[in-house]
mmCIF file of N, CA and C in Angstrom:
data_model
loop_
_atom_site.group_PDB
_atom_site.id
_atom_site.type_symbol
_atom_site.label_atom_id
_atom_site.label_comp_id
_atom_site.label_asym_id
_atom_site.label_seq_id
_atom_site.Cartn_x
_atom_site.Cartn_y
_atom_site.Cartn_z
ATOM 1 N N UNK W 10 -17.512 -17.899 -11.152
ATOM 2 C CA UNK W 10 -16.661 -18.077 -12.291
ATOM 3 C C UNK W 10 -15.410 -18.728 -11.884
ATOM 4 N N UNK W 11 -14.973 -19.630 -12.732
ATOM 5 C CA UNK W 11 -13.696 -20.270 -12.287
ATOM 6 C C UNK W 11 -12.559 -19.495 -12.415
ATOM 7 N N UNK W 12 -11.503 -19.891 -11.572
ATOM 8 C CA UNK W 12 -10.198 -19.078 -11.662
ATOM 9 C C UNK W 12 -9.772 -18.867 -13.162
ATOM 10 N N UNK W 13 -9.748 -19.945 -13.847
ATOM 11 C CA UNK W 13 -9.173 -19.887 -15.219
ATOM 12 C C UNK W 13 -10.055 -18.865 -16.176
ATOM 13 N N UNK W 14 -11.286 -18.640 -15.664
ATOM 14 C CA UNK W 14 -12.012 -17.685 -16.474
ATOM 15 C C UNK W 14 -11.993 -16.146 -15.939
ATOM 16 N N UNK W 15 -11.192 -15.937 -14.902
ATOM 17 C CA UNK W 15 -11.027 -14.615 -14.323
ATOM 18 C C UNK W 15 -10.436 -13.704 -15.404
ATOM 19 N N UNK W 16 -10.687 -12.424 -15.155
ATOM 20 C CA UNK W 16 -10.005 -11.416 -16.074
ATOM 21 C C UNK W 16 -9.019 -10.606 -15.178
ATOM 22 N N UNK W 17 -8.738 -11.140 -14.243
ATOM 23 C CA UNK W 17 -7.786 -10.549 -13.207
ATOM 24 C C UNK W 17 -6.883 -11.618 -12.688
ATOM 25 N N UNK W 18 -5.675 -11.177 -12.226
ATOM 26 C CA UNK W 18 -4.794 -12.117 -11.752
ATOM 27 C C UNK W 18 -4.330 -11.681 -10.380
ATOM 28 N N UNK W 19 -4.350 -12.418 -9.328
ATOM 29 C CA UNK W 19 -3.981 -12.112 -7.937
ATOM 30 C C UNK W 19 -2.263 -12.221 -8.124
ATOM 31 N N UNK W 20 -1.695 -11.322 -7.191
ATOM 32 C CA UNK W 20 -0.294 -11.169 -7.126
ATOM 33 C C UNK W 20 0.100 -11.537 -5.539
ATOM 34 N N UNK W 21 0.829 -12.439 -5.362
ATOM 35 C CA UNK W 21 1.356 -12.824 -3.956
ATOM 36 C C UNK W 21 2.766 -12.391 -3.897
ATOM 37 N N UNK W 22 3.223 -12.205 -2.525
ATOM 38 C CA UNK W 22 4.633 -11.765 -2.423
ATOM 39 C C UNK W 22 5.507 -12.967 -2.197
ATOM 40 N N UNK W 23 6.545 -13.259 -3.119
ATOM 41 C CA UNK W 23 7.301 -14.320 -3.004
ATOM 42 C C UNK W 23 8.165 -14.292 -1.779
ATOM 43 N N UNK W 24 8.137 -15.440 -1.003
ATOM 44 C CA UNK W 24 8.812 -15.545 0.342
ATOM 45 C C UNK W 24 8.241 -15.090 1.558
ATOM 46 N N UNK W 25 6.882 -14.522 1.275
ATOM 47 C CA UNK W 25 6.256 -13.945 2.304
ATOM 48 C C UNK W 25 5.081 -15.017 2.881
ATOM 49 N N UNK W 26 4.730 -14.962 4.025
ATOM 50 C CA UNK W 26 3.537 -15.882 4.289
ATOM 51 C C UNK W 26 2.247 -15.415 3.776
ATOM 52 N N UNK W 27 1.309 -16.292 3.327
ATOM 53 C CA UNK W 27 0.088 -15.898 2.779
ATOM 54 C C UNK W 27 -0.657 -15.001 3.730
ATOM 55 N N UNK W 28 -1.459 -14.074 3.346
ATOM 56 C CA UNK W 28 -2.452 -13.210 4.016
ATOM 57 C C UNK W 28 -3.173 -14.109 5.169
ATOM 58 N N UNK W 29 -3.497 -13.591 6.170
ATOM 59 C CA UNK W 29 -4.205 -14.170 7.156
ATOM 60 C C UNK W 29 -5.733 -14.102 6.738
ATOM 61 N N UNK W 30 -6.178 -12.855 6.261
ATOM 62 C CA UNK W 30 -7.525 -12.650 5.748
ATOM 63 C C UNK W 30 -7.576 -13.168 4.442
ATOM 64 N N UNK W 31 -8.771 -13.189 4.007
ATOM 65 C CA UNK W 31 -9.263 -13.625 2.470
ATOM 66 C C UNK W 31 -9.104 -12.368 1.454
ATOM 67 N N UNK W 32 -7.884 -12.187 1.081
ATOM 68 C CA UNK W 32 -7.525 -11.229 0.304
ATOM 69 C C UNK W 32 -6.288 -11.425 -0.569
ATOM 70 N N UNK W 33 -6.012 -10.905 -1.601
ATOM 71 C CA UNK W 33 -4.725 -11.072 -2.408
ATOM 72 C C UNK W 33 -3.929 -9.640 -2.100
ATOM 73 N N UNK W 34 -2.707 -9.592 -1.797
ATOM 74 C CA UNK W 34 -1.982 -8.398 -1.670
ATOM 75 C C UNK W 34 -1.977 -7.497 -2.801
ATOM 76 N N UNK W 35 -2.070 -7.895 -4.077
ATOM 77 C CA UNK W 35 -2.155 -7.250 -5.288
ATOM 78 C C UNK W 35 -3.089 -7.926 -6.239
ATOM 79 N N UNK W 36 -3.566 -7.216 -7.223
ATOM 80 C CA UNK W 36 -4.538 -7.777 -7.978
ATOM 81 C C UNK W 36 -4.266 -6.838 -9.424
ATOM 82 N N UNK W 37 -3.872 -7.657 -10.517
ATOM 83 C CA UNK W 37 -3.701 -7.071 -11.937
ATOM 84 C C UNK W 37 -4.909 -7.259 -12.709
ATOM 85 N N UNK W 38 -5.690 -6.345 -13.215
ATOM 86 C CA UNK W 38 -6.732 -6.458 -14.000
ATOM 87 C C UNK W 38 -6.622 -5.547 -15.134
ATOM 88 N N UNK W 39 -6.076 -6.062 -16.427
ATOM 89 C CA UNK W 39 -5.753 -5.241 -17.549
ATOM 90 C C UNK W 39 -4.554 -4.370 -17.330
ATOM 91 N N UNK W 40 -4.784 -3.187 -17.417
ATOM 92 C CA UNK W 40 -3.725 -2.139 -17.281
ATOM 93 C C UNK W 40 -3.729 -1.645 -15.901
ATOM 94 N N UNK W 41 -4.663 -2.000 -15.000
ATOM 95 C CA UNK W 41 -4.569 -1.741 -13.678
ATOM 96 C C UNK W 41 -4.135 -2.413 -12.640
ATOM 97 N N UNK W 42 -3.452 -2.029 -11.585
ATOM 98 C CA UNK W 42 -2.726 -3.004 -10.668
ATOM 99 C C UNK W 42 -3.281 -2.278 -9.313
ATOM 100 N N UNK W 43 -3.977 -3.082 -8.531
ATOM 101 C CA UNK W 43 -4.532 -2.772 -7.209
ATOM 102 C C UNK W 43 -3.860 -3.361 -6.087
ATOM 103 N N UNK W 44 -3.274 -2.602 -5.198
ATOM 104 C CA UNK W 44 -2.455 -2.865 -4.112
ATOM 105 C C UNK W 44 -3.503 -2.761 -2.722
ATOM 106 N N UNK W 45 -3.564 -3.878 -1.921
ATOM 107 C CA UNK W 45 -4.389 -3.923 -0.931
ATOM 108 C C UNK W 45 -3.771 -3.205 0.269
ATOM 109 N N UNK W 46 -4.653 -2.638 1.093
ATOM 110 C CA UNK W 46 -4.138 -1.921 2.185
ATOM 111 C C UNK W 46 -2.919 -2.496 2.867
ATOM 112 N N UNK W 47 -1.745 -1.896 2.878
ATOM 113 C CA UNK W 47 -0.673 -2.327 3.557
ATOM 114 C C UNK W 47 -0.407 -1.674 4.859
ATOM 115 N N UNK W 48 0.043 -2.658 5.889
ATOM 116 C CA UNK W 48 0.218 -2.140 7.340
ATOM 117 C C UNK W 48 1.665 -2.278 7.677
ATOM 118 N N UNK W 49 1.989 -1.560 8.807
ATOM 119 C CA UNK W 49 3.428 -1.728 9.073
ATOM 120 C C UNK W 49 3.866 -2.961 9.771
ATOM 121 N N UNK W 50 3.691 -3.834 8.963
ATOM 122 C CA UNK W 50 4.304 -5.175 9.514
ATOM 123 C C UNK W 50 5.506 -5.700 8.465
ATOM 124 N N UNK W 51 6.351 -6.249 9.104
ATOM 125 C CA UNK W 51 7.533 -6.823 8.229
ATOM 126 C C UNK W 51 6.946 -8.045 7.384
ATOM 127 N N UNK W 52 6.961 -8.058 6.151
ATOM 128 C CA UNK W 52 6.265 -8.997 5.242
ATOM 129 C C UNK W 52 7.121 -10.403 5.393
ATOM 130 N N UNK W 53 8.245 -10.622 5.955
ATOM 131 C CA UNK W 53 8.803 -11.780 6.174
ATOM 132 C C UNK W 53 8.437 -12.426 7.390
ATOM 133 N N UNK W 54 8.378 -11.545 8.520
ATOM 134 C CA UNK W 54 8.010 -12.134 9.960
ATOM 135 C C UNK W 54 6.823 -11.923 10.437
ATOM 136 N N UNK W 55 6.038 -11.031 9.829
ATOM 137 C CA UNK W 55 4.549 -10.498 10.374
ATOM 138 C C UNK W 55 4.863 -9.584 11.507
ATOM 139 N N UNK W 56 5.973 -9.084 12.109
ATOM 140 C CA UNK W 56 6.185 -8.469 13.118
ATOM 141 C C UNK W 56 5.829 -7.038 12.875
ATOM 142 N N UNK W 57 4.973 -6.453 13.867
ATOM 143 C CA UNK W 57 4.781 -4.868 13.776
ATOM 144 C C UNK W 57 6.151 -4.127 13.909
ATOM 145 N N UNK W 58 6.357 -3.225 12.996
ATOM 146 C CA UNK W 58 7.599 -2.342 12.923
ATOM 147 C C UNK W 58 7.149 -0.936 13.486
ATOM 148 N N UNK W 59 7.733 -0.542 14.369
ATOM 149 C CA UNK W 59 7.720 0.796 14.969
ATOM 150 C C UNK W 59 6.594 1.009 15.834
ATOM 151 N N UNK W 60 6.658 2.072 16.442
ATOM 152 C CA UNK W 60 5.484 2.590 17.437
ATOM 153 C C UNK W 60 5.059 4.018 17.332
ATOM 154 N N UNK W 61 5.646 4.710 16.145
ATOM 155 C CA UNK W 61 5.527 6.231 16.039
ATOM 156 C C UNK W 61 5.144 6.156 14.572
ATOM 157 N N UNK W 62 4.476 7.378 14.144
ATOM 158 C CA UNK W 62 3.897 7.523 12.872
ATOM 159 C C UNK W 62 4.950 7.477 11.772
ATOM 160 N N UNK W 63 6.223 8.080 11.981
ATOM 161 C CA UNK W 63 7.185 7.975 11.013
ATOM 162 C C UNK W 63 7.792 6.662 10.551
ATOM 163 N N UNK W 64 8.005 5.934 11.676
ATOM 164 C CA UNK W 64 8.543 4.612 11.383
ATOM 165 C C UNK W 64 7.515 3.594 10.736
ATOM 166 N N UNK W 65 6.179 3.725 11.176
ATOM 167 C CA UNK W 65 5.287 2.807 10.755
ATOM 168 C C UNK W 65 4.883 3.251 9.121
ATOM 169 N N UNK W 66 4.846 4.637 8.816
ATOM 170 C CA UNK W 66 4.573 5.275 7.454
ATOM 171 C C UNK W 66 5.766 4.474 6.653
ATOM 172 N N UNK W 67 6.991 4.677 6.811
ATOM 173 C CA UNK W 67 8.078 4.077 6.099
ATOM 174 C C UNK W 67 7.985 2.775 5.802
ATOM 175 N N UNK W 68 7.567 1.929 6.967
ATOM 176 C CA UNK W 68 7.195 0.440 6.587
ATOM 177 C C UNK W 68 6.189 0.024 5.619
ATOM 178 N N UNK W 69 5.008 1.013 5.943
ATOM 179 C CA UNK W 69 3.935 0.742 4.934
ATOM 180 C C UNK W 69 4.241 1.137 3.565
ATOM 181 N N UNK W 70 4.998 2.359 3.442
ATOM 182 C CA UNK W 70 5.248 2.615 2.018
ATOM 183 C C UNK W 70 6.279 1.582 1.307
ATOM 184 N N UNK W 71 7.061 1.147 2.189
ATOM 185 C CA UNK W 71 8.092 0.138 1.613
ATOM 186 C C UNK W 71 7.205 -1.293 1.300
ATOM 187 N N UNK W 72 6.218 -1.592 2.092
ATOM 188 C CA UNK W 72 5.369 -2.767 1.748
ATOM 189 C C UNK W 72 4.584 -2.390 0.416
ATOM 190 N N UNK W 73 4.103 -1.282 0.282
ATOM 191 C CA UNK W 73 3.503 -0.937 -0.984
ATOM 192 C C UNK W 73 4.464 -1.077 -2.117
ATOM 193 N N UNK W 74 5.541 -0.618 -1.955
ATOM 194 C CA UNK W 74 6.665 -0.721 -3.018
ATOM 195 C C UNK W 74 6.770 -2.431 -3.364
ATOM 196 N N UNK W 75 6.908 -3.090 -2.260
ATOM 197 C CA UNK W 75 7.037 -4.535 -2.444
ATOM 198 C C UNK W 75 6.059 -5.186 -3.132
ATOM 199 N N UNK W 76 4.681 -4.863 -2.815
ATOM 200 C CA UNK W 76 3.559 -5.381 -3.569
ATOM 201 C C UNK W 76 3.758 -4.793 -5.076
ATOM 202 N N UNK W 77 3.931 -3.704 -5.438
ATOM 203 C CA UNK W 77 3.874 -3.122 -6.573
ATOM 204 C C UNK W 77 4.993 -3.970 -7.385
ATOM 205 N N UNK W 78 6.173 -3.942 -7.038
ATOM 206 C CA UNK W 78 7.368 -4.747 -7.547
ATOM 207 C C UNK W 78 7.005 -6.157 -7.817
ATOM 208 N N UNK W 79 6.323 -6.780 -6.909
ATOM 209 C CA UNK W 79 5.876 -8.304 -7.168
ATOM 210 C C UNK W 79 5.043 -8.203 -8.372
ATOM 211 N N UNK W 80 4.248 -7.321 -8.732
ATOM 212 C CA UNK W 80 3.537 -7.398 -9.963
ATOM 213 C C UNK W 80 4.005 -6.678 -11.097
ATOM 214 N N UNK W 81 5.152 -6.264 -11.017
ATOM 215 C CA UNK W 81 5.989 -5.674 -12.177
ATOM 216 C C UNK W 81 5.697 -4.209 -12.296
ATOM 217 N N UNK W 82 5.437 -3.508 -11.243
ATOM 218 C CA UNK W 82 5.069 -2.106 -11.119
ATOM 219 C C UNK W 82 5.973 -1.397 -10.242
ATOM 220 N N UNK W 83 5.924 0.054 -10.223
ATOM 221 C CA UNK W 83 6.619 0.707 -9.329
ATOM 222 C C UNK W 83 5.949 2.001 -8.651
ATOM 223 N N UNK W 84 6.643 2.593 -7.769
ATOM 224 C CA UNK W 84 5.934 3.748 -7.409
ATOM 225 C C UNK W 84 5.539 4.707 -8.358
ATOM 226 N N UNK W 85 6.361 4.838 -9.155
ATOM 227 C CA UNK W 85 6.216 5.827 -10.486
ATOM 228 C C UNK W 85 4.856 5.443 -11.171
ATOM 229 N N UNK W 86 4.341 4.296 -11.129
ATOM 230 C CA UNK W 86 3.142 3.978 -11.779
ATOM 231 C C UNK W 86 1.839 4.226 -11.130
ATOM 232 N N UNK W 87 1.844 4.606 -9.691
ATOM 233 C CA UNK W 87 0.640 4.864 -8.839
ATOM 234 C C UNK W 87 0.217 6.070 -9.431
ATOM 235 N N UNK W 88 -1.367 5.699 -9.451
ATOM 236 C CA UNK W 88 -2.118 6.852 -9.919
ATOM 237 C C UNK W 88 -3.056 7.424 -8.777
ATOM 238 N N UNK W 89 -3.236 6.537 -7.770
ATOM 239 C CA UNK W 89 -4.092 6.909 -6.759
ATOM 240 C C UNK W 89 -3.719 6.114 -5.412
ATOM 241 N N UNK W 90 -3.696 6.902 -4.356
ATOM 242 C CA UNK W 90 -3.522 6.352 -2.985
ATOM 243 C C UNK W 90 -4.663 6.551 -2.046
ATOM 244 N N UNK W 91 -5.034 5.666 -1.234
ATOM 245 C CA UNK W 91 -5.846 5.972 0.031
ATOM 246 C C UNK W 91 -4.977 5.707 1.115
ATOM 247 N N UNK W 92 -4.944 6.542 2.215
ATOM 248 C CA UNK W 92 -4.322 6.571 3.516
ATOM 249 C C UNK W 92 -5.335 6.584 4.592
ATOM 250 N N UNK W 93 -5.239 5.762 5.392
ATOM 251 C CA UNK W 93 -5.754 5.532 6.563
ATOM 252 C C UNK W 93 -5.077 5.855 7.763
ATOM 253 N N UNK W 94 -5.569 6.919 8.647
ATOM 254 C CA UNK W 94 -4.649 7.330 9.806
ATOM 255 C C UNK W 94 -5.434 7.028 11.104
ATOM 256 N N UNK W 95 -4.831 6.524 12.171
ATOM 257 C CA UNK W 95 -5.449 6.156 13.416
ATOM 258 C C UNK W 95 -5.580 7.655 14.196
ATOM 259 N N UNK W 96 -4.810 8.659 13.787
ATOM 260 C CA UNK W 96 -4.837 9.810 14.519
ATOM 261 C C UNK W 96 -4.732 10.936 13.364
ATOM 262 N N UNK W 97 -5.887 11.587 13.069
ATOM 263 C CA UNK W 97 -5.702 12.556 11.907
ATOM 264 C C UNK W 97 -4.649 13.845 12.167
ATOM 265 N N UNK W 98 -4.312 13.807 13.529
ATOM 266 C CA UNK W 98 -3.268 14.942 13.863
ATOM 267 C C UNK W 98 -1.929 14.279 13.288
ATOM 268 N N UNK W 99 -1.787 13.058 13.070
ATOM 269 C CA UNK W 99 -0.444 12.652 12.269
ATOM 270 C C UNK W 99 -0.247 12.962 10.833
ATOM 271 N N UNK W 100 -1.292 13.573 10.339
ATOM 272 C CA UNK W 100 -1.232 13.903 8.820
ATOM 273 C C UNK W 100 -0.004 14.576 8.448
ATOM 274 N N UNK W 101 0.420 15.714 9.044
ATOM 275 C CA UNK W 101 1.655 16.397 8.842
ATOM 276 C C UNK W 101 2.903 15.498 8.664
ATOM 277 N N UNK W 102 3.044 14.566 9.696
ATOM 278 C CA UNK W 102 4.338 13.602 9.626
ATOM 279 C C UNK W 102 3.961 12.807 8.641
ATOM 280 N N UNK W 103 2.934 12.131 8.314
ATOM 281 C CA UNK W 103 2.677 11.139 7.450
ATOM 282 C C UNK W 103 2.921 11.669 6.118
ATOM 283 N N UNK W 104 2.554 13.041 5.806
ATOM 284 C CA UNK W 104 2.722 13.620 4.515
ATOM 285 C C UNK W 104 4.341 13.988 4.214
ATOM 286 N N UNK W 105 4.887 14.354 5.279
ATOM 287 C CA UNK W 105 6.411 14.506 5.151
ATOM 288 C C UNK W 105 7.061 13.121 4.502
ATOM 289 N N UNK W 106 6.801 11.983 5.183
ATOM 290 C CA UNK W 106 7.302 10.797 4.747
ATOM 291 C C UNK W 106 6.898 10.432 3.317
ATOM 292 N N UNK W 107 5.511 10.627 3.075
ATOM 293 C CA UNK W 107 5.011 10.599 1.776
ATOM 294 C C UNK W 107 5.715 11.183 0.609
ATOM 295 N N UNK W 108 6.030 12.320 0.882
ATOM 296 C CA UNK W 108 6.820 13.396 0.013
ATOM 297 C C UNK W 108 8.136 12.604 -0.204
ATOM 298 N N UNK W 109 8.815 12.121 0.723
ATOM 299 C CA UNK W 109 9.939 11.356 0.618
ATOM 300 C C UNK W 109 10.113 10.190 -0.325
ATOM 301 N N UNK W 110 8.921 9.753 -0.384
ATOM 302 C CA UNK W 110 8.697 8.334 -1.143
ATOM 303 C C UNK W 110 8.193 8.613 -2.542
ATOM 304 N N UNK W 111 7.060 9.470 -2.725
ATOM 305 C CA UNK W 111 6.554 9.697 -4.031
ATOM 306 C C UNK W 111 7.071 11.033 -4.534
ATOM 307 N N UNK W 112 7.078 11.257 -5.878
ATOM 308 C CA UNK W 112 7.654 12.315 -6.583
ATOM 309 C C UNK W 112 6.512 13.054 -7.269
ATOM 310 N N UNK W 113 6.665 14.313 -7.314
ATOM 311 C CA UNK W 113 5.832 15.178 -8.221
ATOM 312 C C UNK W 113 5.962 14.704 -9.729
ATOM 313 N N UNK W 114 4.856 14.643 -10.393
ATOM 314 C CA UNK W 114 3.458 15.060 -10.012
ATOM 315 C C UNK W 114 3.000 13.747 -9.299
ATOM 316 N N UNK W 115 2.385 14.250 -8.168
ATOM 317 C CA UNK W 115 1.902 13.002 -7.018
ATOM 318 C C UNK W 115 0.490 12.508 -7.742
ATOM 319 N N UNK W 116 0.509 11.107 -7.214
ATOM 320 C CA UNK W 116 -0.885 10.545 -7.550
ATOM 321 C C UNK W 116 -2.062 11.289 -6.683
ATOM 322 N N UNK W 117 -3.263 10.925 -7.163
ATOM 323 C CA UNK W 117 -4.316 11.399 -6.397
ATOM 324 C C UNK W 117 -4.168 10.608 -4.910
ATOM 325 N N UNK W 118 -4.704 11.302 -3.826
ATOM 326 C CA UNK W 118 -4.620 10.835 -2.597
ATOM 327 C C UNK W 118 -5.885 11.217 -1.727
ATOM 328 N N UNK W 119 -6.484 10.220 -1.017
ATOM 329 C CA UNK W 119 -7.473 10.582 0.077
ATOM 330 C C UNK W 119 -6.859 10.046 1.254
ATOM 331 N N UNK W 120 -6.831 10.773 2.274
ATOM 332 C CA UNK W 120 -6.366 10.613 3.645
ATOM 333 C C UNK W 120 -7.619 10.585 4.754
ATOM 334 N N UNK W 121 -7.977 9.544 5.461
ATOM 335 C CA UNK W 121 -8.998 9.577 6.374
ATOM 336 C C UNK W 121 -8.831 8.952 7.502
ATOM 337 N N UNK W 122 -9.285 9.417 8.551
ATOM 338 C CA UNK W 122 -9.315 8.822 9.886
ATOM 339 C C UNK W 122 -10.000 7.515 9.885
ATOM 340 N N UNK W 123 -9.311 6.685 10.725
ATOM 341 C CA UNK W 123 -9.879 5.280 10.699
ATOM 342 C C UNK W 123 -9.370 4.564 12.044
ATOM 343 N N UNK W 124 -10.257 3.641 12.467
ATOM 344 C CA UNK W 124 -9.938 2.749 13.709
ATOM 345 C C UNK W 124 -9.070 1.723 13.132
ATOM 346 N N UNK W 125 -7.703 1.544 13.584
ATOM 347 C CA UNK W 125 -6.964 0.618 12.851
ATOM 348 C C UNK W 125 -6.304 -0.394 13.584
ATOM 349 N N UNK W 126 -6.941 -0.752 14.664
ATOM 350 C CA UNK W 126 -6.859 -2.014 15.603
ATOM 351 C C UNK W 126 -5.099 -2.092 15.981
ATOM 352 N N UNK W 127 -4.714 -1.031 16.761
ATOM 353 C CA UNK W 127 -3.193 -1.334 17.009
ATOM 354 C C UNK W 127 -2.150 -0.844 16.308
ATOM 355 N N UNK W 128 -2.372 -0.367 15.067
ATOM 356 C CA UNK W 128 -1.599 0.177 14.182
ATOM 357 C C UNK W 128 -1.927 1.857 13.966
ATOM 358 N N UNK W 129 -0.965 2.550 13.375
ATOM 359 C CA UNK W 129 -1.131 4.004 13.125
ATOM 360 C C UNK W 129 -1.495 4.455 11.682
ATOM 361 N N UNK W 130 -1.272 3.424 10.852
ATOM 362 C CA UNK W 130 -1.391 3.920 9.353
ATOM 363 C C UNK W 130 -1.498 2.672 8.448
ATOM 364 N N UNK W 131 -2.284 2.759 7.449
ATOM 365 C CA UNK W 131 -2.454 1.835 6.441
ATOM 366 C C UNK W 131 -2.670 2.638 5.033
ATOM 367 N N UNK W 132 -2.237 1.980 4.024
ATOM 368 C CA UNK W 132 -2.245 2.580 2.718
ATOM 369 C C UNK W 132 -2.634 1.465 1.670
ATOM 370 N N UNK W 133 -3.520 1.848 0.726
ATOM 371 C CA UNK W 133 -3.763 1.237 -0.348
ATOM 372 C C UNK W 133 -3.379 1.922 -1.605
ATOM 373 N N UNK W 134 -3.218 1.362 -2.759
ATOM 374 C CA UNK W 134 -2.936 2.165 -3.911
ATOM 375 C C UNK W 134 -3.506 1.592 -5.122
ATOM 376 N N UNK W 135 -3.646 2.250 -6.365
ATOM 377 C CA UNK W 135 -3.803 1.791 -7.631
ATOM 378 C C UNK W 135 -2.764 2.167 -8.524
ATOM 379 N N UNK W 136 -2.222 1.348 -9.390
ATOM 380 C CA UNK W 136 -1.133 1.687 -10.305
ATOM 381 C C UNK W 136 -1.766 1.607 -11.773
ATOM 382 N N UNK W 137 -1.324 2.177 -12.701
ATOM 383 C CA UNK W 137 -1.512 2.016 -14.126
ATOM 384 C C UNK W 137 -0.297 1.526 -14.806
ATOM 385 N N UNK W 138 -0.554 0.519 -15.514
ATOM 386 C CA UNK W 138 0.758 -0.111 -16.296
ATOM 387 C C UNK W 138 0.468 0.052 -17.695
ATOM 388 N N UNK W 139 1.334 0.551 -18.400
ATOM 389 C CA UNK W 139 1.234 0.515 -19.922
ATOM 390 C C UNK W 139 1.224 -0.684 -20.567
#
């Protein structure tokens, strides 16, 4: 299917380098907005931010916010989150930072343990836009 025939629109981050992998940071499909898994890297420099779960979680959620805003959405529009944790024992610390970022009523959320190749946390999200 040609790009002009797609029923969805990729969203890139202005001023940020293009992703190294074959993916879009965000995709708008009708009223849904999908945010690819965000990692604790500075979106401008690509440098890894922090070496503890709290710092990395803050950076990851800031990156999620940035991709949402690039597509005209906000954290308040998020309806579902998937969190990947390198160490499931970090769930409590992750949850504390998550609660500082999202407000009740909270989106649905799944948290799973995963091998993350040198990082502690990754988060993807789905938002609903009216």
